């Protein structure tokens, strides 16, 4: 289980929000409080940098070697490292991935395939079929759909020819044929942010991460040789890149619901190792000291939507009062006229456009997060990945192998050892 881009501050704030607003500890923290999980810190560096990207990070887990940022299980000199889900498939196990972003994205791909470039998502969509993974669920219709691919290739038909059932919406999860492998592609691009999904009825035909996780486990749990599953909370990373606090907390809590689904199964099963971690930190968000720090942090409960949604719905013909009203409607705080005009200048082309990894529409995320910071006491060090050591937890048989400090590559060999799969490929 990988909450992509989860800094320690993200884990802390999600638990703080859960306690203060929802009245309960998170499932992750409960594993610690009830002394059910082993715990360590992990070094996440890649071959090319102390700060990894998701492709190199997943390759460390998936291939057992550090590679350069941007590549998937291909070493600096072109070495091809056999991905771990292929190793488990060769030993007769079922293997799957579920994610809240595109299923062809770096984190699932790092467990499954080799590619010099993480951006080769159209090709990765075809590779998955070649290796016959048993359950693959997430977004990314544009990489499978002939109408959306540049080469007009119908990749769905490739899967159907191999006996896959294709799932397209949430209700399809209730009617899965257990005798067939599953490809679930529920949207173009990534799945919606959890907070936007909860407040937008038309987005609720997409499943939650926990729902996909339960369905994947149900599909593979009775296989006599066992199964392996990767669960990625991919939009935790995207929201950290955007310094979007509501998106971040609610997607971390959605990942935490998936933890519950996994632990509920593992407790009953008694023979499953659960590894819960992240691939790297991102933006290192955290709470800031102040007289009203608790009250200000708790005000995040008033946020109805992500900053992405809020900022996408501001137009250059808004006047100052319209913008202030829109912000108040969605975040329950009042901008000053100066702040509102600063934001409006961006939409009128008078401010420099913001860049950012997942900022396709060049929205003013940084400007707006600074306005929020004054009201919610949450700060960010950047809008990109960080090289800090990260949290690593394990539950179940094999968790005794966890040492207090690990390299990301160590997990590859620990998984093989725990499953009694010899590394002789």
Short mmCIF file of C-alpha atoms in Angstrom, two decimals:
data_model
loop_
_atom_site.label_atom_id
_atom_site.label_comp_id
_atom_site.label_asym_id
_atom_site.label_seq_id
_atom_site.Cartn_x
_atom_site.Cartn_y
_atom_site.Cartn_z
CA UNK A 1 0.00 0.00 0.00
CA UNK A 2 1.53 3.27 -1.18
CA UNK A 3 0.17 6.71 -0.33
CA UNK A 4 2.08 8.42 -3.11
CA UNK A 5 3.91 11.60 -2.07
CA UNK A 6 2.92 11.33 1.59
CA UNK A 7 5.17 13.45 3.78
CA UNK A 8 5.05 12.76 7.50
CA UNK A 9 3.12 16.00 7.90
CA UNK A 10 0.40 14.61 5.63
CA UNK A 11 0.04 11.52 7.79
CA UNK A 12 -0.03 13.68 10.93
CA UNK A 13 -2.57 16.18 9.62
CA UNK A 14 -4.92 13.49 8.32
CA UNK A 15 -4.95 11.92 11.78
CA UNK A 16 -5.38 15.32 13.46
CA UNK A 17 -8.32 16.12 11.17
CA UNK A 18 -9.83 12.69 11.76
CA UNK A 19 -9.60 13.11 15.55
CA UNK A 20 -10.76 16.74 15.71
CA UNK A 21 -13.50 16.66 13.08
CA UNK A 22 -14.55 13.00 12.71
CA UNK A 23 -13.95 11.97 16.32
CA UNK A 24 -11.70 9.00 15.65
CA UNK A 25 -8.09 8.02 15.05
CA UNK A 26 -7.15 6.97 11.52
CA UNK A 27 -6.82 3.27 10.76
CA UNK A 28 -3.09 3.76 10.20
CA UNK A 29 -2.60 5.33 13.64
CA UNK A 30 -4.75 2.66 15.25
CA UNK A 31 -2.29 0.03 14.03
CA UNK A 32 0.35 1.84 16.09
CA UNK A 33 -1.87 2.59 19.08
CA UNK A 34 -2.96 -1.05 19.32
CA UNK A 35 0.63 -2.25 18.79
CA UNK A 36 -0.40 -4.29 15.74
CA UNK A 37 2.22 -3.03 13.28
CA UNK A 38 5.99 -2.95 13.06
CA UNK A 39 7.34 0.46 12.13
CA UNK A 40 10.45 1.94 10.47
CA UNK A 41 11.87 4.89 8.58
CA UNK A 42 12.81 4.46 4.92
CA UNK A 43 15.38 6.18 2.68
CA UNK A 44 13.71 6.94 -0.67
CA UNK A 45 16.60 8.13 -2.86
CA UNK A 46 16.96 7.14 -6.53
CA UNK A 47 20.12 6.34 -8.51
CA UNK A 48 20.28 9.89 -9.84
CA UNK A 49 19.17 12.00 -6.88
CA UNK A 50 18.56 12.22 -3.15
CA UNK A 51 15.03 13.27 -4.20
CA UNK A 52 13.26 10.58 -6.20
CA UNK A 53 10.37 10.71 -8.61
CA UNK A 54 7.59 8.10 -8.49
CA UNK A 55 9.00 6.02 -11.34
CA UNK A 56 12.40 5.46 -9.75
CA UNK A 57 10.78 5.03 -6.33
CA UNK A 58 8.38 2.34 -7.52
CA UNK A 59 11.24 0.68 -9.43
CA UNK A 60 13.21 0.42 -6.18
CA UNK A 61 10.34 -1.57 -4.69
CA UNK A 62 9.44 -3.31 -7.94
CA UNK A 63 12.83 -4.16 -9.43
CA UNK A 64 15.06 -4.19 -6.38
CA UNK A 65 17.54 -1.68 -7.82
CA UNK A 66 17.73 2.09 -7.78
CA UNK A 67 17.33 3.60 -11.24
CA UNK A 68 17.43 7.15 -12.56
CA UNK A 69 14.43 9.40 -12.10
CA UNK A 70 11.94 8.98 -14.93
CA UNK A 71 12.67 5.35 -15.78
CA UNK A 72 10.85 2.15 -14.84
CA UNK A 73 13.08 -0.80 -13.93
CA UNK A 74 15.71 0.19 -16.51
CA UNK A 75 19.12 0.88 -14.98
CA UNK A 76 21.47 3.77 -15.81
CA UNK A 77 23.30 1.55 -18.33
CA UNK A 78 20.18 -0.02 -19.82
CA UNK A 79 19.97 -2.94 -17.38
CA UNK A 80 16.53 -4.58 -17.33
CA UNK A 81 15.39 -5.48 -13.81
CA UNK A 82 12.56 -8.03 -13.72
CA UNK A 83 9.58 -6.40 -11.92
CA UNK A 84 8.32 -8.16 -8.81
CA UNK A 85 4.74 -8.73 -9.97
CA UNK A 86 6.17 -10.65 -12.95
CA UNK A 87 8.26 -12.70 -10.51
CA UNK A 88 5.17 -13.56 -8.47
CA UNK A 89 3.19 -14.38 -11.62
CA UNK A 90 5.93 -16.81 -12.65
CA UNK A 91 5.45 -18.57 -9.30
CA UNK A 92 1.74 -19.01 -9.92
CA UNK A 93 0.34 -16.19 -7.83
CA UNK A 94 -2.31 -13.75 -8.97
CA UNK A 95 -1.19 -10.12 -9.16
CA UNK A 96 -3.00 -6.82 -9.36
CA UNK A 97 -2.87 -3.05 -8.89
CA UNK A 98 -5.50 -0.45 -7.99
CA UNK A 99 -4.92 3.30 -8.01
CA UNK A 100 -6.74 6.62 -7.83
CA UNK A 101 -4.77 7.93 -10.83
CA UNK A 102 -4.21 6.32 -14.25
CA UNK A 103 -3.46 2.60 -13.98
CA UNK A 104 -0.56 3.18 -16.38
CA UNK A 105 1.02 5.73 -14.03
CA UNK A 106 4.51 5.33 -12.56
CA UNK A 107 3.67 3.62 -9.27
CA UNK A 108 1.66 0.65 -10.58
CA UNK A 109 3.92 0.42 -13.64
CA UNK A 110 7.03 0.12 -11.46
CA UNK A 111 5.77 -3.18 -10.03
CA UNK A 112 4.79 -4.56 -13.42
CA UNK A 113 6.87 -3.56 -16.45
CA UNK A 114 10.15 -2.18 -17.85
CA UNK A 115 10.21 1.13 -19.69
CA UNK A 116 12.90 3.72 -20.24
CA UNK A 117 10.29 6.45 -19.90
CA UNK A 118 7.45 6.66 -17.38
CA UNK A 119 5.60 8.84 -19.89
CA UNK A 120 5.06 5.88 -22.25
CA UNK A 121 1.59 5.29 -20.84
CA UNK A 122 -0.01 4.23 -24.15
CA UNK A 123 2.64 1.50 -24.48
CA UNK A 124 2.35 0.53 -20.80
CA UNK A 125 -1.40 -0.05 -21.30
CA UNK A 126 -0.53 -2.67 -23.92
CA UNK A 127 2.26 -4.24 -21.84
CA UNK A 128 -0.08 -5.09 -18.96
CA UNK A 129 -2.16 -7.29 -21.25
CA UNK A 130 0.98 -9.02 -22.49
CA UNK A 131 1.92 -10.11 -18.96
CA UNK A 132 -1.60 -11.09 -17.94
CA UNK A 133 -1.99 -9.26 -14.64
CA UNK A 134 -5.18 -10.39 -12.96
CA UNK A 135 -6.79 -7.18 -11.65
CA UNK A 136 -5.91 -3.67 -12.86
CA UNK A 137 -8.16 -0.79 -11.79
CA UNK A 138 -7.93 3.00 -11.96
CA UNK A 139 -8.28 5.79 -14.49
CA UNK A 140 -6.71 6.30 -17.91
CA UNK A 141 -9.36 5.64 -20.56
CA UNK A 142 -7.30 7.75 -22.99
CA UNK A 143 -4.63 5.03 -23.09
CA UNK A 144 -7.06 2.20 -23.94
CA UNK A 145 -9.77 3.87 -26.02
CA UNK A 146 -9.26 3.94 -29.80
CA UNK A 147 -11.10 7.26 -30.05
CA UNK A 148 -8.62 8.93 -27.68
CA UNK A 149 -5.31 7.29 -28.62
CA UNK A 150 -3.17 8.99 -31.28
CA UNK A 151 -2.62 5.66 -33.06
CA UNK A 152 -6.38 4.87 -32.88
CA UNK A 153 -5.55 1.41 -31.52
CA UNK A 154 -8.37 -0.27 -29.60
CA UNK A 155 -6.48 -1.61 -26.59
CA UNK A 156 -9.71 -2.68 -24.88
CA UNK A 157 -10.20 -5.24 -27.65
CA UNK A 158 -6.75 -6.66 -26.88
CA UNK A 159 -7.84 -7.28 -23.30
CA UNK A 160 -11.20 -8.74 -24.36
CA UNK A 161 -9.39 -11.14 -26.69
CA UNK A 162 -7.37 -12.32 -23.71
CA UNK A 163 -10.53 -13.01 -21.72
CA UNK A 164 -10.64 -9.85 -19.60
CA UNK A 165 -13.88 -8.36 -18.37
CA UNK A 166 -13.89 -4.56 -18.73
CA UNK A 167 -15.37 -2.49 -15.90
CA UNK A 168 -16.39 1.10 -16.62
CA UNK A 169 -18.28 2.37 -13.56
CA UNK A 170 -18.78 1.81 -9.86
CA UNK A 171 -21.81 -0.49 -10.24
CA UNK A 172 -19.72 -2.87 -12.37
CA UNK A 173 -17.76 -3.78 -9.22
CA UNK A 174 -20.83 -5.62 -7.92
CA UNK A 175 -21.07 -7.92 -10.94
CA UNK A 176 -17.54 -9.25 -11.38
CA UNK A 177 -17.07 -12.74 -12.86
CA UNK A 178 -14.50 -14.40 -10.59
CA UNK A 179 -13.35 -16.71 -13.40
CA UNK A 180 -12.01 -13.86 -15.56
CA UNK A 181 -9.22 -11.30 -15.13
CA UNK A 182 -10.35 -7.71 -14.61
CA UNK A 183 -9.53 -4.39 -16.27
CA UNK A 184 -11.40 -1.55 -14.56
CA UNK A 185 -10.97 1.85 -16.22
CA UNK A 186 -13.42 4.26 -14.62
CA UNK A 187 -12.55 7.65 -16.10
CA UNK A 188 -10.35 9.58 -18.49
CA UNK A 189 -7.29 10.74 -16.58
CA UNK A 190 -7.16 10.28 -12.82
CA UNK A 191 -10.16 9.50 -10.66
CA UNK A 192 -11.73 12.56 -9.01
CA UNK A 193 -10.42 13.94 -5.74
CA UNK A 194 -12.28 12.41 -2.80
CA UNK A 195 -13.71 15.69 -1.48
CA UNK A 196 -14.98 16.73 -4.93
CA UNK A 197 -16.47 13.28 -5.47
CA UNK A 198 -18.35 13.42 -2.14
CA UNK A 199 -19.99 16.76 -3.04
CA UNK A 200 -20.68 16.09 -6.74
CA UNK A 201 -23.36 13.47 -7.54
CA UNK A 202 -22.22 12.91 -11.14
CA UNK A 203 -18.74 11.91 -9.92
CA UNK A 204 -20.14 9.19 -7.68
CA UNK A 205 -20.35 6.66 -10.51
CA UNK A 206 -16.59 6.28 -9.98
CA UNK A 207 -15.51 3.92 -7.17
CA UNK A 208 -13.50 4.88 -4.12
CA UNK A 209 -10.03 3.46 -3.54
CA UNK A 210 -11.42 1.30 -0.73
CA UNK A 211 -14.16 -0.08 -3.00
CA UNK A 212 -11.64 -1.00 -5.69
CA UNK A 213 -9.38 -2.54 -3.07
CA UNK A 214 -12.15 -4.74 -1.64
CA UNK A 215 -13.16 -5.87 -5.13
CA UNK A 216 -9.55 -6.73 -6.04
CA UNK A 217 -9.08 -8.75 -2.86
CA UNK A 218 -12.37 -10.61 -3.40
CA UNK A 219 -11.32 -11.40 -6.96
CA UNK A 220 -7.97 -12.94 -5.99
CA UNK A 221 -8.23 -14.16 -2.38
CA UNK A 222 -9.35 -17.72 -3.14
CA UNK A 223 -6.49 -18.49 -5.52
CA UNK A 224 -4.67 -21.51 -4.10
CA UNK A 225 -1.19 -20.07 -4.76
CA UNK A 226 -2.06 -16.74 -3.14
CA UNK A 227 -1.99 -13.23 -4.53
CA UNK A 228 -0.17 -9.89 -4.44
CA UNK A 229 -1.85 -6.50 -4.67
CA UNK A 230 -0.56 -2.94 -4.88
CA UNK A 231 -2.90 -0.18 -3.67
CA UNK A 232 -1.89 3.38 -4.55
CA UNK A 233 -3.37 6.61 -3.22
CA UNK A 234 -2.00 8.50 -6.21
CA UNK A 235 -3.87 11.75 -5.75
CA UNK A 236 -2.26 12.37 -2.37
CA UNK A 237 0.81 13.22 -4.45
CA UNK A 238 -1.10 15.36 -6.94
CA UNK A 239 -2.72 17.41 -4.16
CA UNK A 240 0.66 17.96 -2.48
CA UNK A 241 2.04 19.26 -5.80
CA UNK A 242 -0.87 21.73 -5.80
CA UNK A 243 -0.47 22.69 -2.10
CA UNK A 244 -4.19 21.85 -1.90
CA UNK A 245 -4.94 21.05 1.75
CA UNK A 246 -8.55 19.85 1.42
CA UNK A 247 -7.61 17.60 -1.48
CA UNK A 248 -4.62 16.28 0.45
CA UNK A 249 -6.37 15.45 3.71
CA UNK A 250 -9.43 13.86 2.13
CA UNK A 251 -7.43 11.72 -0.29
CA UNK A 252 -5.16 10.60 2.56
CA UNK A 253 -8.32 9.65 4.48
CA UNK A 254 -9.58 7.78 1.40
CA UNK A 255 -6.29 5.85 1.41
CA UNK A 256 -6.86 5.21 5.11
CA UNK A 257 -10.24 3.64 4.30
CA UNK A 258 -8.43 1.33 1.91
CA UNK A 259 -6.10 0.40 4.79
CA UNK A 260 -9.18 -0.69 6.75
CA UNK A 261 -10.36 -2.86 3.86
CA UNK A 262 -6.95 -4.53 3.67
CA UNK A 263 -6.47 -5.03 7.43
CA UNK A 264 -10.02 -6.41 7.81
CA UNK A 265 -9.12 -9.06 5.24
CA UNK A 266 -5.64 -9.71 6.61
CA UNK A 267 -6.87 -10.17 10.18
CA UNK A 268 -9.35 -12.84 9.08
CA UNK A 269 -6.93 -14.46 6.67
CA UNK A 270 -4.00 -14.66 9.09
CA UNK A 271 -1.52 -15.40 6.31
CA UNK A 272 -1.14 -12.03 4.58
CA UNK A 273 1.69 -9.52 4.95
CA UNK A 274 0.53 -5.91 4.64
CA UNK A 275 3.12 -3.21 3.88
CA UNK A 276 1.96 0.39 4.26
CA UNK A 277 4.24 3.23 3.19
CA UNK A 278 4.86 6.00 0.68
CA UNK A 279 7.34 6.26 -2.17
CA UNK A 280 8.58 9.74 -1.17
CA UNK A 281 7.54 12.92 0.59
CA UNK A 282 6.02 15.86 -1.26
CA UNK A 283 5.87 19.54 -0.23
CA UNK A 284 6.39 18.68 3.47
CA UNK A 285 3.20 20.34 4.69
CA UNK A 286 2.65 20.93 8.38
CA UNK A 287 0.83 22.89 11.02
CA UNK A 288 2.26 26.22 12.21
CA UNK A 289 2.35 27.59 15.76
CA UNK A 290 -0.09 30.34 16.70
CA UNK A 291 -2.68 31.37 19.28
CA UNK A 292 -5.53 30.02 17.16
CA UNK A 293 -3.67 27.15 15.49
CA UNK A 294 -6.19 24.45 16.49
CA UNK A 295 -9.24 26.50 15.58
CA UNK A 296 -7.67 27.61 12.30
CA UNK A 297 -6.68 24.06 11.34
CA UNK A 298 -10.17 22.78 12.16
CA UNK A 299 -11.63 25.37 9.76
CA UNK A 300 -10.48 23.11 6.90
CA UNK A 301 -13.66 21.14 7.67
CA UNK A 302 -15.54 24.09 6.09
CA UNK A 303 -13.89 23.56 2.70
CA UNK A 304 -16.44 22.04 0.30
CA UNK A 305 -14.19 21.38 -2.68
CA UNK A 306 -10.56 21.19 -3.75
CA UNK A 307 -8.66 24.34 -4.70
CA UNK A 308 -8.57 22.86 -8.20
CA UNK A 309 -12.37 23.02 -8.40
CA UNK A 310 -12.54 26.45 -6.75
CA UNK A 311 -9.88 28.02 -8.98
CA UNK A 312 -11.19 26.41 -12.17
CA UNK A 313 -14.51 28.13 -11.61
CA UNK A 314 -13.12 31.67 -11.36
CA UNK A 315 -13.37 33.61 -14.63
CA UNK A 316 -11.65 36.73 -15.87
CA UNK A 317 -14.96 38.62 -15.93
CA UNK A 318 -15.46 38.21 -12.16
CA UNK A 319 -15.42 41.45 -10.22
CA UNK A 320 -13.82 41.73 -6.77
CA UNK A 321 -17.04 41.04 -4.86
CA UNK A 322 -18.00 38.04 -7.02
CA UNK A 323 -14.63 36.45 -6.36
CA UNK A 324 -14.87 37.11 -2.61
CA UNK A 325 -18.38 35.59 -2.57
CA UNK A 326 -17.20 32.50 -4.44
CA UNK A 327 -14.32 31.93 -2.03
CA UNK A 328 -16.58 32.42 0.99
CA UNK A 329 -19.16 30.01 -0.42
CA UNK A 330 -16.53 27.28 -0.80
CA UNK A 331 -14.06 27.93 2.05
CA UNK A 332 -16.10 29.98 4.55
CA UNK A 333 -13.54 32.76 4.89
CA UNK A 334 -13.34 36.28 3.48
CA UNK A 335 -10.52 37.50 1.28
CA UNK A 336 -9.49 41.12 1.56
CA UNK A 337 -10.03 43.31 -1.49
CA UNK A 338 -6.27 43.33 -1.99
CA UNK A 339 -6.11 39.52 -1.97
CA UNK A 340 -9.09 39.20 -4.28
CA UNK A 341 -7.61 41.61 -6.78
CA UNK A 342 -4.25 39.83 -6.62
CA UNK A 343 -6.02 36.60 -7.56
CA UNK A 344 -8.10 38.31 -10.26
CA UNK A 345 -4.94 39.75 -11.84
CA UNK A 346 -3.84 36.22 -12.54
CA UNK A 347 -7.01 35.50 -14.52
CA UNK A 348 -6.64 38.78 -16.41
CA UNK A 349 -3.13 37.82 -17.50
CA UNK A 350 -1.46 40.44 -15.31
CA UNK A 351 0.35 37.87 -13.11
CA UNK A 352 2.91 35.29 -14.21
CA UNK A 353 1.33 31.89 -14.87
CA UNK A 354 2.18 29.15 -12.37
CA UNK A 355 3.80 25.95 -13.59
CA UNK A 356 3.65 22.61 -11.73
CA UNK A 357 3.69 18.91 -12.52
CA UNK A 358 -0.08 18.38 -12.58
CA UNK A 359 -1.06 22.01 -13.11
CA UNK A 360 -2.30 21.55 -16.67
CA UNK A 361 -4.45 24.68 -16.64
CA UNK A 362 -1.74 26.71 -14.88
CA UNK A 363 -4.01 27.63 -12.00
CA UNK A 364 -2.74 29.96 -9.24
CA UNK A 365 -2.35 27.22 -6.63
CA UNK A 366 0.57 28.81 -4.81
CA UNK A 367 -1.03 32.23 -4.50
CA UNK A 368 -4.23 30.73 -3.14
CA UNK A 369 -2.52 28.33 -0.71
CA UNK A 370 -0.75 31.34 0.80
CA UNK A 371 -4.13 33.00 1.38
CA UNK A 372 -5.39 29.81 3.02
CA UNK A 373 -2.25 29.52 5.15
CA UNK A 374 -3.13 32.76 6.95
CA UNK A 375 -6.47 31.20 7.95
CA UNK A 376 -5.68 27.50 8.49
CA UNK A 377 -2.11 27.53 9.88
CA UNK A 378 -0.85 25.00 7.32
CA UNK A 379 2.40 25.73 5.51
CA UNK A 380 4.28 24.05 2.65
CA UNK A 381 8.02 24.04 1.85
CA UNK A 382 7.53 23.71 -1.92
CA UNK A 383 5.28 22.32 -4.64
CA UNK A 384 7.46 19.30 -5.33
CA UNK A 385 8.91 16.07 -3.98
CA UNK A 386 11.20 16.02 -0.95
CA UNK A 387 13.99 13.67 0.11
CA UNK A 388 12.99 13.17 3.74
CA UNK A 389 12.89 9.70 5.30
CA UNK A 390 9.35 8.35 5.28
CA UNK A 391 7.05 6.15 7.32
CA UNK A 392 7.01 2.38 6.74
CA UNK A 393 4.65 0.02 8.57
CA UNK A 394 4.05 -3.72 8.33
CA UNK A 395 1.35 -6.02 9.64
CA UNK A 396 1.15 -9.80 9.57
CA UNK A 397 3.53 -12.71 8.95
CA UNK A 398 6.88 -11.43 7.71
CA UNK A 399 6.60 -8.10 9.54
CA UNK A 400 9.27 -9.33 11.98
CA UNK A 401 11.76 -8.85 9.14
CA UNK A 402 11.35 -5.08 9.32
CA UNK A 403 14.42 -3.27 10.59
CA UNK A 404 14.18 0.23 12.13
CA UNK A 405 15.79 1.85 9.08
CA UNK A 406 15.47 0.54 5.51
CA UNK A 407 16.40 1.50 1.97
CA UNK A 408 13.54 1.46 -0.51
CA UNK A 409 15.20 -1.39 -2.44
CA UNK A 410 15.15 -3.56 0.70
CA UNK A 411 11.38 -3.94 0.35
CA UNK A 412 11.76 -5.86 -2.90
CA UNK A 413 13.76 -8.61 -1.24
CA UNK A 414 11.68 -8.56 1.93
CA UNK A 415 8.50 -9.21 -0.12
CA UNK A 416 10.13 -12.13 -1.92
CA UNK A 417 11.43 -13.61 1.34
CA UNK A 418 8.11 -13.20 3.15
CA UNK A 419 6.33 -15.02 0.32
CA UNK A 420 9.06 -17.69 0.20
CA UNK A 421 9.81 -16.90 -3.43
CA UNK A 422 13.46 -17.45 -4.33
CA UNK A 423 15.11 -14.61 -6.23
CA UNK A 424 16.56 -16.80 -8.97
CA UNK A 425 14.98 -15.29 -12.07
#
